[in-house]
Amino acid sequence: LFPSKTATEQQSVVLVKRLLAISVSCITYMRGLFPESSYGTRYLDDLCLKILREDKSCLGSLQIVRWIQGCFDALERQYVSFFAFFLNGTVTELYQFKFKYKKEVPQMDIISNQMNFVNGVCSEDVKQASRLLIRKLYLLMQNLGPLPNDITLTMKLLYYNDVTPKDYQPPGFKEDGSPGDLLFDGDPVNLRVGSVSTGFHLMKVRVTTEKKRMGTVESNLIQKNGPTEISHQGLDCDEEEEEASTKINCLNLAFSQEEVIGPKKKRKVSEPEKLLLEGRK
């Protein structure tokens, strides 16, 4: 499933793309969004993974695969900062993937007998972190309560403005035309799933869901700022900023955050060209 080494930027981007695809597949499968025919089976150690594939009999899952491929294009160009998908017009569940790109190339310590990097991380540590992230995501999905029957799924991509051309849109996406704020339906709980750093890329995963769906989720996944808080800086904030945030029940996307990106400069955001067709089991 994962590259045996992450010693180069190309190997690193392959790993991050696979992590994203596996994570989205896990979420859509465990939340019952698409039929069994939309998934292939792979194994990660003893864990059976269901991976989305191009199932022409289910237009919804086929659209999701194409959205992910569009995100891959933005990842390869190091443009995308956030990949987020959420359920319903008033958000009932939100999945966030944050990406950072490191400019310094890791250098291997050739004196040491161990596979350690001077300015990076060991490939084995990266694979272990990747396994842990997937396992935690599966565990979380198993412990969340059921979703409503009438749900709609969509995605948004947010970019690093300083490197992304103004006219850039990945395949399958267009400029976002929404007003800027997403209202969360219910009492939101913010959950930190985990992160993986390769020395070239950093990917963090966070889930926001309704408190009543929490079930037996481990308490250490819940962010320190409490179960009813969502950062006022929404998708554009770091953990340090989250802990100092104020209590609100609305999630603001980054393009409405003037205090973060300047009073006249809005964050570039993309949305899918086509709405996702109904694909519930």
mmCIF file of C-alpha atoms in Angstrom:
data_model
loop_
_atom_site.group_PDB
_atom_site.id
_atom_site.type_symbol
_atom_site.label_atom_id
_atom_site.label_comp_id
_atom_site.label_asym_id
_atom_site.label_seq_id
_atom_site.Cartn_x
_atom_site.Cartn_y
_atom_site.Cartn_z
ATOM 1 C CA LEU A 1 0.000 0.000 0.000
ATOM 2 C CA PHE A 2 2.773 2.458 0.922
ATOM 3 C CA PRO A 3 6.193 3.050 -0.692
ATOM 4 C CA SER A 4 8.980 1.064 0.973
ATOM 5 C CA LYS A 5 10.996 4.287 1.287
ATOM 6 C CA THR A 6 10.200 8.003 1.505
ATOM 7 C CA ALA A 7 13.695 9.276 0.782
ATOM 8 C CA THR A 8 12.636 11.455 -2.170
ATOM 9 C CA GLU A 9 9.933 14.049 -2.723
ATOM 10 C CA GLN A 10 8.301 11.826 -5.352
ATOM 11 C CA GLN A 11 8.099 8.877 -2.940
ATOM 12 C CA SER A 12 6.685 11.212 -0.312
ATOM 13 C CA VAL A 13 3.914 12.568 -2.564
ATOM 14 C CA VAL A 14 2.960 8.991 -3.541
ATOM 15 C CA LEU A 15 2.548 8.120 0.135
ATOM 16 C CA VAL A 16 0.487 11.239 0.913
ATOM 17 C CA LYS A 17 -1.795 10.621 -2.095
ATOM 18 C CA ARG A 18 -2.359 7.019 -1.017
ATOM 19 C CA LEU A 19 -3.029 8.096 2.559
ATOM 20 C CA LEU A 20 -5.639 10.567 1.344
ATOM 21 C CA ALA A 21 -7.312 8.003 -0.931
ATOM 22 C CA ILE A 22 -7.369 5.337 1.789
ATOM 23 C CA SER A 23 -8.717 7.801 4.361
ATOM 24 C CA VAL A 24 -11.561 9.037 2.133
ATOM 25 C CA SER A 25 -12.363 5.447 1.177
ATOM 26 C CA CYS A 26 -12.467 4.434 4.838
ATOM 27 C CA ILE A 27 -14.799 7.285 5.733
ATOM 28 C CA THR A 28 -17.224 6.756 2.859
ATOM 29 C CA TYR A 29 -17.315 2.983 3.415
ATOM 30 C CA MET A 30 -17.699 3.046 7.190
ATOM 31 C CA ARG A 31 -20.364 5.784 6.974
ATOM 32 C CA GLY A 32 -22.338 3.716 4.445
ATOM 33 C CA LEU A 33 -22.299 6.216 1.593
ATOM 34 C CA PHE A 34 -21.812 3.833 -1.329
ATOM 35 C CA PRO A 35 -22.541 0.175 -2.164
ATOM 36 C CA GLU A 36 -20.012 -2.648 -1.739
ATOM 37 C CA SER A 37 -19.432 -2.758 -5.504
ATOM 38 C CA SER A 38 -17.767 0.681 -5.306
ATOM 39 C CA TYR A 39 -14.840 -0.703 -3.291
ATOM 40 C CA GLY A 40 -11.918 -3.039 -3.785
ATOM 41 C CA THR A 41 -10.225 -4.879 -0.918
ATOM 42 C CA ARG A 42 -6.634 -4.422 0.274
ATOM 43 C CA TYR A 43 -4.906 -5.364 3.499
ATOM 44 C CA LEU A 44 -2.767 -3.294 5.840
ATOM 45 C CA ASP A 45 -1.195 -5.887 8.147
ATOM 46 C CA ASP A 46 -4.270 -7.528 9.696
ATOM 47 C CA LEU A 47 -6.624 -4.653 8.810
ATOM 48 C CA CYS A 48 -8.969 -5.184 5.858
ATOM 49 C CA LEU A 49 -9.257 -1.938 3.887
ATOM 50 C CA LYS A 50 -11.992 -1.007 1.438
ATOM 51 C CA ILE A 51 -10.634 1.255 -1.306
ATOM 52 C CA LEU A 52 -12.847 3.309 -3.625
ATOM 53 C CA ARG A 53 -12.635 2.380 -7.283
ATOM 54 C CA GLU A 54 -14.199 3.648 -10.512
ATOM 55 C CA ASP A 55 -17.575 1.913 -10.280
ATOM 56 C CA LYS A 56 -19.617 3.007 -13.291
ATOM 57 C CA SER A 57 -22.752 1.497 -11.755
ATOM 58 C CA CYS A 58 -22.574 4.081 -8.923
ATOM 59 C CA LEU A 59 -22.171 7.616 -10.259
ATOM 60 C CA GLY A 60 -21.726 9.011 -6.747
ATOM 61 C CA SER A 61 -18.639 6.983 -5.907
ATOM 62 C CA LEU A 62 -17.284 7.563 -9.420
ATOM 63 C CA GLN A 63 -17.555 11.316 -8.817
ATOM 64 C CA ILE A 64 -15.707 11.032 -5.496
ATOM 65 C CA VAL A 65 -12.823 9.192 -7.204
ATOM 66 C CA ARG A 66 -12.558 11.999 -9.744
ATOM 67 C CA TRP A 67 -12.568 14.629 -6.992
ATOM 68 C CA ILE A 68 -9.716 12.839 -5.264
ATOM 69 C CA GLN A 69 -7.796 12.717 -8.548
ATOM 70 C CA GLY A 70 -8.298 16.474 -8.873
ATOM 71 C CA CYS A 71 -6.865 16.945 -5.396
ATOM 72 C CA PHE A 72 -3.869 14.807 -6.432
ATOM 73 C CA ASP A 73 -3.097 17.348 -9.166
ATOM 74 C CA ALA A 74 -3.073 20.193 -6.618
ATOM 75 C CA LEU A 75 -0.953 18.109 -4.223
ATOM 76 C CA GLU A 76 1.670 17.381 -6.867
ATOM 77 C CA ARG A 77 1.921 21.100 -7.636
ATOM 78 C CA GLN A 78 2.082 21.909 -3.875
ATOM 79 C CA TYR A 79 -0.847 24.324 -4.217
ATOM 80 C CA VAL A 80 -3.488 22.802 -1.948
ATOM 81 C CA SER A 81 -3.440 23.558 1.771
ATOM 82 C CA PHE A 82 -6.757 21.966 2.780
ATOM 83 C CA PHE A 83 -8.968 19.249 1.376
ATOM 84 C CA ALA A 84 -12.322 19.105 3.147
ATOM 85 C CA PHE A 85 -15.528 17.251 2.526
ATOM 86 C CA PHE A 86 -18.719 17.529 4.459
ATOM 87 C CA LEU A 87 -22.234 16.148 4.662
ATOM 88 C CA ASN A 88 -25.426 18.205 4.144
ATOM 89 C CA GLY A 89 -25.885 21.901 3.315
ATOM 90 C CA THR A 90 -25.873 22.760 7.008
ATOM 91 C CA VAL A 91 -22.852 20.709 7.989
ATOM 92 C CA THR A 92 -23.588 17.574 9.993
ATOM 93 C CA GLU A 93 -20.132 15.983 9.612
ATOM 94 C CA LEU A 94 -16.858 17.482 8.386
ATOM 95 C CA TYR A 95 -13.562 15.811 7.426
ATOM 96 C CA GLN A 96 -10.475 17.987 7.067
ATOM 97 C CA PHE A 97 -7.074 17.139 5.606
ATOM 98 C CA LYS A 98 -4.388 19.768 6.043
ATOM 99 C CA PHE A 99 -1.217 19.732 3.934
ATOM 100 C CA LYS A 100 2.117 21.449 4.449
ATOM 101 C CA TYR A 101 5.162 21.280 2.202
ATOM 102 C CA LYS A 102 8.705 21.414 3.496
ATOM 103 C CA LYS A 103 11.321 23.115 1.348
ATOM 104 C CA GLU A 104 14.403 21.579 2.998
ATOM 105 C CA VAL A 105 15.416 18.205 1.601
ATOM 106 C CA PRO A 106 16.070 15.536 4.282
ATOM 107 C CA GLN A 107 19.701 14.424 4.518
ATOM 108 C CA MET A 108 20.597 10.904 5.623
ATOM 109 C CA ASP A 109 23.086 10.409 8.441
ATOM 110 C CA ILE A 110 25.523 8.034 6.678
ATOM 111 C CA ILE A 111 27.676 7.658 9.811
ATOM 112 C CA SER A 112 24.894 5.991 11.783
ATOM 113 C CA ASN A 113 24.097 2.314 11.283
ATOM 114 C CA GLN A 114 20.411 3.096 11.678
ATOM 115 C CA MET A 115 18.084 4.536 9.058
ATOM 116 C CA ASN A 116 17.771 7.972 10.627
ATOM 117 C CA PHE A 117 17.637 11.333 8.906
ATOM 118 C CA VAL A 118 19.491 14.405 10.112
ATOM 119 C CA ASN A 119 16.804 16.829 8.918
ATOM 120 C CA GLY A 120 13.946 14.441 8.327
ATOM 121 C CA VAL A 121 12.301 11.245 9.480
ATOM 122 C CA CYS A 122 12.992 7.541 9.095
ATOM 123 C CA SER A 123 10.980 5.756 6.397
ATOM 124 C CA GLU A 124 9.958 3.078 8.878
ATOM 125 C CA ASP A 125 8.646 5.743 11.258
ATOM 126 C CA VAL A 126 6.606 7.239 8.405
ATOM 127 C CA LYS A 127 5.033 3.876 7.607
ATOM 128 C CA GLN A 128 4.270 3.288 11.273
ATOM 129 C CA ALA A 129 2.626 6.720 11.575
ATOM 130 C CA SER A 130 0.604 5.993 8.425
ATOM 131 C CA ARG A 131 -0.618 2.668 9.830
ATOM 132 C CA LEU A 132 -1.572 4.344 13.106
ATOM 133 C CA LEU A 133 -3.494 7.115 11.330
ATOM 134 C CA ILE A 134 -5.547 4.614 9.305
ATOM 135 C CA ARG A 135 -6.252 2.445 12.357
ATOM 136 C CA LYS A 136 -7.396 5.445 14.402
ATOM 137 C CA LEU A 137 -9.628 6.589 11.571
ATOM 138 C CA TYR A 138 -11.224 3.141 11.301
ATOM 139 C CA LEU A 139 -11.709 3.019 15.065
ATOM 140 C CA LEU A 140 -13.343 6.453 15.039
ATOM 141 C CA MET A 141 -15.695 5.532 12.192
ATOM 142 C CA GLN A 142 -16.743 2.354 14.040
ATOM 143 C CA ASN A 143 -17.756 4.377 17.079
ATOM 144 C CA LEU A 144 -19.742 7.160 15.414
ATOM 145 C CA GLY A 145 -23.522 6.963 15.410
ATOM 146 C CA PRO A 146 -25.532 6.646 12.170
ATOM 147 C CA LEU A 147 -26.013 9.495 9.712
ATOM 148 C CA PRO A 148 -29.381 10.818 8.511
ATOM 149 C CA ASN A 149 -30.744 9.138 5.388
ATOM 150 C CA ASP A 150 -31.072 12.347 3.361
ATOM 151 C CA ILE A 151 -27.463 13.510 3.198
ATOM 152 C CA THR A 152 -25.514 15.365 0.522
ATOM 153 C CA LEU A 153 -21.733 15.160 0.211
ATOM 154 C CA THR A 154 -19.491 17.830 -1.283
ATOM 155 C CA MET A 155 -15.847 18.917 -1.114
ATOM 156 C CA LYS A 156 -13.768 22.068 -1.021
ATOM 157 C CA LEU A 157 -10.100 22.690 -1.769
ATOM 158 C CA LEU A 158 -8.241 25.604 -0.177
ATOM 159 C CA TYR A 159 -4.893 26.795 -1.499
ATOM 160 C CA TYR A 160 -1.700 28.601 -0.616
ATOM 161 C CA ASN A 161 -2.309 31.936 -2.318
ATOM 162 C CA ASP A 162 1.355 32.884 -2.628
ATOM 163 C CA VAL A 163 2.158 29.990 -4.994
ATOM 164 C CA THR A 164 -1.183 29.157 -6.627
ATOM 165 C CA PRO A 165 -2.007 30.880 -9.954
ATOM 166 C CA LYS A 166 -5.255 32.829 -9.780
ATOM 167 C CA ASP A 167 -6.726 30.939 -12.740
ATOM 168 C CA TYR A 168 -5.727 27.469 -11.513
ATOM 169 C CA GLN A 169 -8.458 24.873 -11.011
ATOM 170 C CA PRO A 170 -7.732 21.160 -10.662
ATOM 171 C CA PRO A 171 -9.660 18.742 -12.916
ATOM 172 C CA GLY A 172 -13.297 18.479 -11.846
ATOM 173 C CA PHE A 173 -13.315 21.700 -9.785
ATOM 174 C CA LYS A 174 -14.342 25.309 -10.291
ATOM 175 C CA GLU A 175 -14.069 28.555 -8.340
ATOM 176 C CA ASP A 176 -16.142 28.375 -5.163
ATOM 177 C CA GLY A 177 -19.342 30.383 -5.402
ATOM 178 C CA SER A 178 -20.688 29.954 -1.865
ATOM 179 C CA PRO A 179 -21.049 32.938 0.500
ATOM 180 C CA GLY A 180 -18.274 31.812 2.850
ATOM 181 C CA ASP A 181 -19.750 30.434 6.058
ATOM 182 C CA LEU A 182 -20.851 26.881 6.777
ATOM 183 C CA LEU A 183 -23.317 26.484 9.618
ATOM 184 C CA PHE A 184 -22.891 23.339 11.663
ATOM 185 C CA ASP A 185 -26.119 21.506 12.398
ATOM 186 C CA GLY A 186 -26.179 20.514 16.079
ATOM 187 C CA ASP A 187 -23.578 20.520 18.834
ATOM 188 C CA PRO A 188 -20.165 20.023 17.151
ATOM 189 C CA VAL A 189 -17.235 18.036 18.541
ATOM 190 C CA ASN A 190 -13.766 18.514 17.054
ATOM 191 C CA LEU A 191 -11.611 15.361 16.898
ATOM 192 C CA ARG A 192 -7.916 15.176 16.087
ATOM 193 C CA VAL A 193 -7.305 11.896 14.298
ATOM 194 C CA GLY A 194 -3.573 12.190 13.678
ATOM 195 C CA SER A 195 -0.785 13.357 11.392
ATOM 196 C CA VAL A 196 2.014 11.979 9.222
ATOM 197 C CA SER A 197 5.238 13.830 8.418
ATOM 198 C CA THR A 198 7.636 12.536 5.766
ATOM 199 C CA GLY A 199 10.269 15.261 5.774
ATOM 200 C CA PHE A 200 8.803 16.590 2.515
ATOM 201 C CA HIS A 201 5.093 16.684 3.372
ATOM 202 C CA LEU A 202 2.924 16.963 6.467
ATOM 203 C CA MET A 203 -0.679 15.739 6.481
ATOM 204 C CA LYS A 204 -3.051 16.243 9.420
ATOM 205 C CA VAL A 205 -6.535 14.765 9.719
ATOM 206 C CA ARG A 206 -9.381 16.177 11.779
ATOM 207 C CA VAL A 207 -13.062 15.220 12.040
ATOM 208 C CA THR A 208 -15.960 17.327 13.277
ATOM 209 C CA THR A 209 -19.231 15.598 14.070
ATOM 210 C CA GLU A 210 -22.341 16.031 16.199
ATOM 211 C CA LYS A 211 -21.929 15.350 19.895
ATOM 212 C CA LYS A 212 -24.842 12.902 19.895
ATOM 213 C CA ARG A 213 -22.974 10.682 17.385
ATOM 214 C CA MET A 214 -19.894 10.366 19.553
ATOM 215 C CA GLY A 215 -20.621 6.919 21.017
ATOM 216 C CA THR A 216 -17.528 5.562 22.770
ATOM 217 C CA VAL A 217 -14.903 7.674 21.014
ATOM 218 C CA GLU A 218 -11.658 7.866 22.980
ATOM 219 C CA SER A 219 -11.433 11.064 25.022
ATOM 220 C CA ASN A 220 -7.859 11.770 23.870
ATOM 221 C CA LEU A 221 -9.141 12.407 20.337
ATOM 222 C CA ILE A 222 -11.271 15.338 21.515
ATOM 223 C CA GLN A 223 -9.570 18.695 21.205
ATOM 224 C CA LYS A 224 -8.657 20.452 24.427
ATOM 225 C CA ASN A 225 -10.899 23.440 23.747
ATOM 226 C CA GLY A 226 -13.995 21.412 24.611
ATOM 227 C CA PRO A 227 -16.768 19.512 22.886
ATOM 228 C CA THR A 228 -18.901 22.496 21.833
ATOM 229 C CA GLU A 229 -16.116 24.625 20.376
ATOM 230 C CA ILE A 230 -15.047 25.041 16.791
ATOM 231 C CA SER A 231 -12.277 27.457 15.969
ATOM 232 C CA HIS A 232 -13.440 30.799 14.596
ATOM 233 C CA GLN A 233 -10.628 30.482 12.052
ATOM 234 C CA GLY A 234 -12.143 27.272 10.752
ATOM 235 C CA LEU A 235 -10.173 25.298 8.192
ATOM 236 C CA ASP A 236 -7.303 27.777 8.101
ATOM 237 C CA CYS A 237 -6.075 27.539 11.694
ATOM 238 C CA ASP A 238 -3.356 25.590 13.474
ATOM 239 C CA GLU A 239 -3.708 23.737 16.755
ATOM 240 C CA GLU A 240 -2.133 26.582 18.716
ATOM 241 C CA GLU A 241 -4.774 28.968 17.405
ATOM 242 C CA GLU A 242 -7.586 26.482 18.016
ATOM 243 C CA GLU A 243 -6.908 26.255 21.742
ATOM 244 C CA ALA A 244 -7.371 30.005 22.108
ATOM 245 C CA SER A 245 -10.524 30.170 20.033
ATOM 246 C CA THR A 246 -13.941 31.365 21.070
ATOM 247 C CA LYS A 247 -17.137 29.316 21.387
ATOM 248 C CA ILE A 248 -19.347 29.391 18.326
ATOM 249 C CA ASN A 249 -21.511 26.878 16.492
ATOM 250 C CA CYS A 250 -20.594 27.964 13.003
ATOM 251 C CA LEU A 251 -17.610 26.936 10.935
ATOM 252 C CA ASN A 252 -16.053 29.714 8.879
ATOM 253 C CA LEU A 253 -13.982 28.710 5.872
ATOM 254 C CA ALA A 254 -10.678 30.456 5.384
ATOM 255 C CA PHE A 255 -11.800 32.834 2.657
ATOM 256 C CA SER A 256 -13.868 34.749 5.234
ATOM 257 C CA GLN A 257 -10.943 35.191 7.625
ATOM 258 C CA GLU A 258 -9.588 38.695 7.103
ATOM 259 C CA GLU A 259 -7.534 38.649 10.325
ATOM 260 C CA VAL A 260 -5.539 35.695 8.962
ATOM 261 C CA ILE A 261 -4.949 36.597 5.320
ATOM 262 C CA GLY A 262 -5.361 40.361 5.163
ATOM 263 C CA PRO A 263 -8.326 42.728 4.861
ATOM 264 C CA LYS A 264 -8.580 42.622 1.049
ATOM 265 C CA LYS A 265 -7.087 39.228 0.196
ATOM 266 C CA LYS A 266 -9.405 36.230 0.193
ATOM 267 C CA ARG A 267 -8.203 32.634 0.247
ATOM 268 C CA LYS A 268 -8.616 30.862 -3.081
ATOM 269 C CA VAL A 269 -11.194 28.078 -2.759
ATOM 270 C CA SER A 270 -12.486 25.483 -5.240
ATOM 271 C CA GLU A 271 -15.640 23.405 -5.248
ATOM 272 C CA PRO A 272 -16.691 20.487 -7.489
ATOM 273 C CA GLU A 273 -18.049 21.314 -10.940
ATOM 274 C CA LYS A 274 -20.871 18.796 -10.449
ATOM 275 C CA LEU A 275 -22.877 18.010 -7.339
ATOM 276 C CA LEU A 276 -22.536 14.505 -6.033
ATOM 277 C CA LEU A 277 -25.343 12.234 -7.106
ATOM 278 C CA GLU A 278 -27.180 10.231 -4.505
ATOM 279 C CA GLY A 279 -25.174 7.148 -3.569
ATOM 280 C CA ARG A 280 -26.397 5.878 -0.211
ATOM 281 C CA LYS A 281 -26.628 2.129 0.330
#
